[in-house]
Amino acid sequence: MAANPVIEIRNVRKYFKSVKAVDGIDLSIGEAEFLALLGPNGAGKTTLVEMIEGLQKPDSGEILIMGRPWKGNENYLRRFLGISLQETRFIDKLTAVETLRLFASFYGIGEQRIDEILELIRLQDKRKAYTVNLSGGQRQRLALGIALMNSPSVLLLDEPTSGLDPNSRREIWDILMDLKRNQHTTMILTTHYMEEASFLCDKIIIMDNGNILAEGTLEELLTKNHSDEIIEFNLEGNPDELDLNNNNWLKKLKWDPERKKVTLYVTEIIQALPHVLEKTESGRYRIMGLECRKTTLDDLFISLTGRRLDD
């Protein structure tokens, strides 16, 4: 249970006919916590976020935001939420500052906040540019600025950097890190980028088939679910004939016959690697593309779900 929870999700379920989109999830998100929701398409993360946003109602269970359910508190809770979707459509012939001014008017917010937002999203020099002339990254920053206009207590971002080039993606990250350092905003981020989740978020949730498979900090997830080190190589031959499974340094062996790739999860590379090389010195086996590395979030996701995040 998070200290000072801003969002509490209690045994929430949402089914669509035979599809269990969200299947009995319990989750607590604390004040100023940055949370990443990771999952392949169909994992249930979008449905979960839409219920937090109040766009969908749970079939059963309860969602509390700042201690209140959505029913009967819609107008109150919407004042505390900021939402940015994967793609936002703007009015082409409005400038960036006019677009922000339009959304500020919905909250009765004055010009000072508009200037603060332009500075926060690094678009001061584009304030008079028509939105149709903004780059993809600039448009996403403008969408983020709109979501932050009301200084939300809870910010919900759905794939905010999807399709952006690395520089534009990093600009969004920098804005969010500034927000994390200087404000007390709670953020829920859905993303397909492992690096994004690792860099931005305090806590990571891995979802699949409507369930939470793992949750915690990156360090906690890697420590709980796998060893810290990996030896990976391509092999011409059958890995069973290497007779590696009876060694105390080996925690798990995965064989991908299609790619002819062996992945060894080991306690220590420095201990395991000599044994692996000794088994192949006879020349009966051909090892190619040998790689030694620490376990990553991507490795963990594949081990839990059996597929890559972008599958």
Short mmCIF file of C-alpha atoms in Angstrom, two decimals:
data_model
loop_
_atom_site.label_atom_id
_atom_site.label_comp_id
_atom_site.label_asym_id
_atom_site.label_seq_id
_atom_site.Cartn_x
_atom_site.Cartn_y
_atom_site.Cartn_z
CA MET A 1 0.00 0.00 0.00
CA ALA A 2 1.41 3.36 -1.05
CA ALA A 3 1.85 6.04 1.59
CA ASN A 4 -0.73 8.82 1.17
CA PRO A 5 -2.44 7.07 -1.76
CA VAL A 6 -3.85 9.38 -4.42
CA ILE A 7 -5.37 6.50 -6.38
CA GLU A 8 -6.70 3.27 -4.87
CA ILE A 9 -7.87 0.43 -7.11
CA ARG A 10 -9.66 -2.35 -5.25
CA ASN A 11 -10.45 -5.68 -6.90
CA VAL A 12 -11.50 -4.00 -10.15
CA ARG A 13 -12.91 -6.05 -13.03
CA LYS A 14 -13.99 -5.07 -16.52
CA TYR A 15 -15.15 -7.69 -19.05
CA PHE A 16 -16.17 -7.32 -22.67
CA LYS A 17 -18.21 -10.45 -23.46
CA SER A 18 -15.64 -13.25 -23.10
CA VAL A 19 -12.62 -10.92 -22.87
CA LYS A 20 -11.36 -10.24 -19.35
CA ALA A 21 -9.82 -6.82 -20.03
CA VAL A 22 -9.17 -6.18 -16.33
CA ASP A 23 -9.50 -9.16 -14.03
CA GLY A 24 -9.44 -8.33 -10.33
CA ILE A 25 -6.68 -5.73 -10.04
CA ASP A 26 -5.59 -4.19 -6.73
CA LEU A 27 -3.25 -1.21 -6.89
CA SER A 28 -2.33 1.79 -4.77
CA ILE A 29 -0.53 4.83 -6.22
CA GLY A 30 1.02 7.37 -3.89
CA GLU A 31 1.35 11.13 -4.00
CA ALA A 32 4.01 12.35 -6.49
CA GLU A 33 4.66 8.76 -7.60
CA PHE A 34 5.49 8.17 -11.27
CA LEU A 35 4.05 4.83 -12.37
CA ALA A 36 4.61 3.01 -15.69
CA LEU A 37 2.08 0.53 -17.07
CA LEU A 38 3.75 -1.93 -19.43
CA GLY A 39 1.95 -4.55 -21.45
CA PRO A 40 1.47 -5.84 -24.99
CA ASN A 41 -1.60 -4.91 -27.00
CA GLY A 42 -4.65 -6.36 -25.29
CA ALA A 43 -3.02 -6.53 -21.87
CA GLY A 44 -5.73 -4.37 -20.29
CA LYS A 45 -3.70 -1.27 -19.50
CA THR A 46 -5.77 1.12 -21.64
CA THR A 47 -9.02 -0.15 -20.12
CA LEU A 48 -7.56 0.29 -16.64
CA VAL A 49 -6.47 3.86 -17.40
CA GLU A 50 -9.87 4.71 -18.92
CA MET A 51 -11.54 3.57 -15.70
CA ILE A 52 -9.17 5.74 -13.67
CA GLU A 53 -10.05 8.64 -16.00
CA GLY A 54 -13.76 8.02 -15.43
CA LEU A 55 -14.39 7.20 -19.11
CA GLN A 56 -15.43 3.63 -18.29
CA LYS A 57 -17.11 2.12 -15.24
CA PRO A 58 -15.82 -1.06 -13.60
CA ASP A 59 -18.11 -4.08 -13.68
CA SER A 60 -17.13 -4.64 -10.08
CA GLY A 61 -14.65 -3.31 -7.57
CA GLU A 62 -13.85 0.27 -6.67
CA ILE A 63 -11.59 3.09 -7.84
CA LEU A 64 -10.95 6.00 -5.48
CA ILE A 65 -9.16 9.18 -6.53
CA MET A 66 -8.11 11.40 -3.65
CA GLY A 67 -10.40 9.28 -1.48
CA ARG A 68 -13.49 9.72 -3.66
CA PRO A 69 -15.26 7.45 -6.19
CA TRP A 70 -16.26 8.83 -9.59
CA LYS A 71 -19.98 8.44 -8.96
CA GLY A 72 -21.31 11.70 -7.60
CA ASN A 73 -17.88 13.39 -7.73
CA GLU A 74 -17.35 13.81 -11.48
CA ASN A 75 -17.05 17.60 -11.55
CA TYR A 76 -14.87 17.68 -8.45
CA LEU A 77 -12.41 15.03 -9.66
CA ARG A 78 -12.01 16.36 -13.20
CA ARG A 79 -10.43 19.50 -11.75
CA PHE A 80 -7.53 17.41 -10.50
CA LEU A 81 -6.83 15.37 -13.65
CA GLY A 82 -4.64 16.09 -16.66
CA ILE A 83 -4.81 13.76 -19.66
CA SER A 84 -2.63 13.53 -22.77
CA LEU A 85 -3.40 10.94 -25.43
CA GLN A 86 -1.15 9.30 -27.99
CA GLU A 87 -2.38 11.70 -30.64
CA THR A 88 -4.12 15.06 -30.19
CA ARG A 89 -5.84 16.89 -33.04
CA PHE A 90 -5.57 20.68 -32.95
CA ILE A 91 -7.30 23.46 -34.86
CA ASP A 92 -4.81 24.07 -37.67
CA LYS A 93 -5.23 27.85 -37.88
CA LEU A 94 -4.81 28.53 -34.19
CA THR A 95 -1.34 29.37 -32.94
CA ALA A 96 0.28 27.56 -30.05
CA VAL A 97 -0.51 30.38 -27.63
CA GLU A 98 -4.10 30.67 -28.89
CA THR A 99 -4.57 26.93 -28.39
CA LEU A 100 -3.32 27.16 -24.82
CA ARG A 101 -5.48 30.24 -24.23
CA LEU A 102 -8.55 28.32 -25.43
CA PHE A 103 -7.98 25.48 -22.96
CA ALA A 104 -7.04 27.91 -20.18
CA SER A 105 -10.45 29.56 -20.63
CA PHE A 106 -12.16 26.29 -19.70
CA TYR A 107 -10.57 26.56 -16.26
CA GLY A 108 -10.76 30.33 -15.90
CA ILE A 109 -6.95 30.50 -15.93
CA GLY A 110 -5.15 33.73 -16.82
CA GLU A 111 -2.26 34.67 -19.09
CA GLN A 112 0.45 34.09 -16.49
CA ARG A 113 -0.18 30.34 -16.46
CA ILE A 114 -0.07 30.25 -20.27
CA ASP A 115 3.40 31.81 -20.20
CA GLU A 116 4.49 29.32 -17.52
CA ILE A 117 3.27 26.42 -19.67
CA LEU A 118 5.07 27.71 -22.79
CA GLU A 119 8.29 27.88 -20.78
CA LEU A 120 7.74 24.44 -19.25
CA ILE A 121 7.17 22.77 -22.63
CA ARG A 122 9.97 24.73 -24.33
CA LEU A 123 7.74 26.35 -26.95
CA GLN A 124 8.31 30.04 -26.20
CA ASP A 125 9.77 30.58 -29.67
CA LYS A 126 6.78 28.84 -31.27
CA ARG A 127 4.05 30.76 -29.44
CA LYS A 128 2.84 32.44 -32.67
CA ALA A 129 3.31 29.39 -34.92
CA TYR A 130 0.18 27.75 -36.29
CA THR A 131 -0.31 24.28 -34.87
CA VAL A 132 -0.40 22.83 -38.41
CA ASN A 133 3.22 23.97 -38.84
CA LEU A 134 4.52 22.36 -35.64
CA SER A 135 6.61 19.21 -35.82
CA GLY A 136 5.34 15.96 -34.31
CA GLY A 137 7.44 16.45 -31.20
CA GLN A 138 6.31 20.07 -30.79
CA ARG A 139 2.66 19.01 -31.12
CA GLN A 140 3.13 16.39 -28.42
CA ARG A 141 4.73 18.99 -26.16
CA LEU A 142 1.75 21.28 -26.79
CA ALA A 143 -0.62 18.42 -25.89
CA LEU A 144 1.36 17.87 -22.71
CA GLY A 145 1.10 21.60 -21.95
CA ILE A 146 -2.69 21.41 -22.27
CA ALA A 147 -2.76 18.45 -19.87
CA LEU A 148 -0.71 20.46 -17.36
CA MET A 149 -2.72 23.69 -17.72
CA ASN A 150 -4.77 23.12 -14.55
CA SER A 151 -1.73 22.02 -12.47
CA PRO A 152 -3.24 18.53 -12.10
CA SER A 153 -2.70 16.35 -9.07
CA VAL A 154 -2.90 13.30 -11.37
CA LEU A 155 -1.40 13.24 -14.88
CA LEU A 156 -2.34 10.37 -17.22
CA LEU A 157 -0.19 9.92 -20.32
CA ASP A 158 -1.05 7.37 -23.01
CA GLU A 159 2.01 6.59 -25.17
CA PRO A 160 3.16 10.26 -25.16
CA THR A 161 6.32 9.63 -27.20
CA SER A 162 5.03 6.97 -29.63
CA GLY A 163 6.36 7.56 -33.13
CA LEU A 164 8.71 10.37 -32.12
CA ASP A 165 12.38 10.52 -33.05
CA PRO A 166 14.92 10.07 -30.22
CA ASN A 167 15.55 13.81 -29.80
CA SER A 168 11.84 14.63 -29.56
CA ARG A 169 11.32 11.75 -27.14
CA ARG A 170 14.12 13.04 -24.93
CA GLU A 171 12.58 16.53 -24.89
CA ILE A 172 9.35 15.05 -23.50
CA TRP A 173 11.37 13.13 -20.89
CA ASP A 174 13.14 16.32 -19.80
CA ILE A 175 9.81 18.10 -19.31
CA LEU A 176 8.45 15.23 -17.22
CA MET A 177 11.61 15.07 -15.12
CA ASP A 178 11.31 18.83 -14.44
CA LEU A 179 7.73 18.17 -13.37
CA LYS A 180 8.87 15.36 -11.10
CA ARG A 181 11.51 17.52 -9.41
CA ASN A 182 9.47 20.67 -8.95
CA GLN A 183 5.84 19.62 -8.40
CA HIS A 184 3.86 16.99 -6.48
CA THR A 185 2.11 15.47 -9.46
CA THR A 186 1.23 11.78 -9.56
CA MET A 187 1.76 10.36 -13.05
CA ILE A 188 0.52 7.19 -14.76
CA LEU A 189 2.32 6.46 -18.00
CA THR A 190 1.48 3.77 -20.55
CA THR A 191 4.42 3.12 -22.85
CA HIS A 192 5.96 0.62 -25.24
CA TYR A 193 9.47 1.87 -24.48
CA MET A 194 11.34 -0.02 -21.76
CA GLU A 195 13.95 2.72 -21.49
CA GLU A 196 11.20 5.31 -20.97
CA ALA A 197 9.67 3.38 -18.09
CA SER A 198 13.07 2.78 -16.50
CA PHE A 199 14.17 6.41 -16.84
CA LEU A 200 11.01 8.22 -15.75
CA CYS A 201 9.15 6.05 -13.30
CA ASP A 202 9.54 5.12 -9.64
CA LYS A 203 7.34 2.07 -9.98
CA ILE A 204 6.67 -0.28 -12.90
CA ILE A 205 3.62 -2.48 -13.41
CA ILE A 206 3.77 -5.33 -15.95
CA MET A 207 0.32 -6.37 -17.17
CA ASP A 208 -0.95 -9.13 -19.43
CA ASN A 209 -4.40 -10.67 -19.97
CA GLY A 210 -6.00 -8.25 -17.53
CA ASN A 211 -3.71 -9.15 -14.62
CA ILE A 212 -0.70 -7.61 -12.93
CA LEU A 213 2.21 -10.01 -13.37
CA ALA A 214 4.79 -7.96 -11.47
CA GLU A 215 5.13 -4.58 -9.79
CA GLY A 216 7.88 -2.65 -8.06
CA THR A 217 10.90 -0.51 -8.75
CA LEU A 218 13.17 -1.63 -11.57
CA GLU A 219 15.68 -2.96 -9.07
CA GLU A 220 12.99 -4.85 -7.14
CA LEU A 221 11.57 -6.41 -10.31
CA LEU A 222 14.94 -7.61 -11.53
CA THR A 223 15.96 -8.93 -8.11
CA LYS A 224 12.69 -10.79 -7.45
CA ASN A 225 12.21 -12.36 -10.86
CA HIS A 226 15.60 -13.23 -12.25
CA SER A 227 19.32 -13.29 -11.71
CA ASP A 228 21.24 -10.17 -12.58
CA GLU A 229 23.40 -11.55 -15.38
CA ILE A 230 22.86 -13.13 -18.80
CA ILE A 231 24.99 -15.02 -21.31
CA GLU A 232 23.43 -15.12 -24.76
CA PHE A 233 24.65 -16.70 -27.98
CA ASN A 234 23.58 -18.35 -31.23
CA LEU A 235 24.24 -22.05 -31.46
CA GLU A 236 24.47 -24.47 -34.35
CA GLY A 237 23.30 -27.62 -32.61
CA ASN A 238 21.15 -28.82 -29.73
CA PRO A 239 21.76 -26.96 -26.43
CA ASP A 240 20.70 -30.03 -24.42
CA GLU A 241 23.86 -31.77 -25.61
CA LEU A 242 25.98 -29.10 -23.95
CA ASP A 243 24.81 -30.48 -20.58
CA LEU A 244 24.63 -27.09 -18.86
CA ASN A 245 21.54 -27.63 -16.72
CA ASN A 246 23.27 -29.42 -13.84
CA ASN A 247 25.48 -26.50 -12.82
CA ASN A 248 24.84 -24.45 -9.68
CA TRP A 249 25.65 -21.20 -11.50
CA LEU A 250 22.79 -21.68 -13.98
CA LYS A 251 19.35 -20.45 -12.91
CA LYS A 252 17.52 -20.84 -16.20
CA LEU A 253 18.18 -21.82 -19.82
CA LYS A 254 15.98 -20.63 -22.67
CA TRP A 255 16.27 -21.99 -26.21
CA ASP A 256 14.75 -20.24 -29.22
CA PRO A 257 14.99 -22.83 -32.03
CA GLU A 258 13.75 -20.41 -34.67
CA ARG A 259 16.51 -17.92 -33.99
CA LYS A 260 18.92 -20.64 -32.80
CA LYS A 261 19.54 -18.52 -29.71
CA VAL A 262 20.48 -19.74 -26.24
CA THR A 263 19.87 -17.47 -23.25
CA LEU A 264 21.47 -18.44 -19.94
CA TYR A 265 20.39 -16.70 -16.72
CA VAL A 266 23.36 -17.11 -14.39
CA THR A 267 24.47 -16.07 -10.93
CA GLU A 268 27.78 -14.64 -12.15
CA ILE A 269 29.09 -14.33 -15.70
CA ILE A 270 32.68 -14.57 -14.51
CA GLN A 271 31.91 -17.96 -12.95
CA ALA A 272 29.73 -19.35 -15.74
CA LEU A 273 31.49 -18.25 -18.92
CA PRO A 274 34.57 -20.54 -18.62
CA HIS A 275 32.27 -23.56 -18.27
CA VAL A 276 30.24 -22.55 -21.32
CA LEU A 277 33.37 -22.09 -23.44
CA GLU A 278 34.83 -25.38 -22.18
CA LYS A 279 31.71 -27.24 -23.34
CA THR A 280 32.14 -25.90 -26.86
CA GLU A 281 35.92 -26.25 -27.24
CA SER A 282 35.64 -29.70 -28.76
CA GLY A 283 34.47 -28.15 -32.04
CA ARG A 284 31.21 -30.10 -32.12
CA TYR A 285 29.28 -26.88 -31.52
CA ARG A 286 29.61 -23.52 -33.14
CA ILE A 287 28.88 -20.47 -30.97
CA MET A 288 28.21 -17.15 -32.69
CA GLY A 289 27.36 -13.68 -31.44
CA LEU A 290 28.29 -14.28 -27.79
CA GLU A 291 27.01 -11.50 -25.51
CA CYS A 292 27.33 -11.07 -21.75
CA ARG A 293 25.21 -8.49 -19.95
CA LYS A 294 23.05 -7.56 -17.00
CA THR A 295 19.37 -8.51 -17.02
CA THR A 296 17.18 -5.74 -18.45
CA LEU A 297 13.54 -4.83 -18.08
CA ASP A 298 13.01 -6.14 -21.62
CA ASP A 299 14.36 -9.56 -20.56
CA LEU A 300 12.04 -9.59 -17.57
CA PHE A 301 9.01 -8.67 -19.66
CA ILE A 302 9.68 -11.49 -22.13
CA SER A 303 10.19 -14.01 -19.34
CA LEU A 304 6.87 -13.06 -17.69
CA THR A 305 4.66 -12.72 -20.77
CA GLY A 306 6.41 -14.96 -23.30
CA ARG A 307 6.44 -12.17 -25.87
CA ARG A 308 8.03 -8.84 -26.63
CA LEU A 309 6.33 -5.60 -25.64
CA ASP A 310 5.72 -4.56 -29.24
CA ASP A 311 4.19 -7.91 -30.30
#
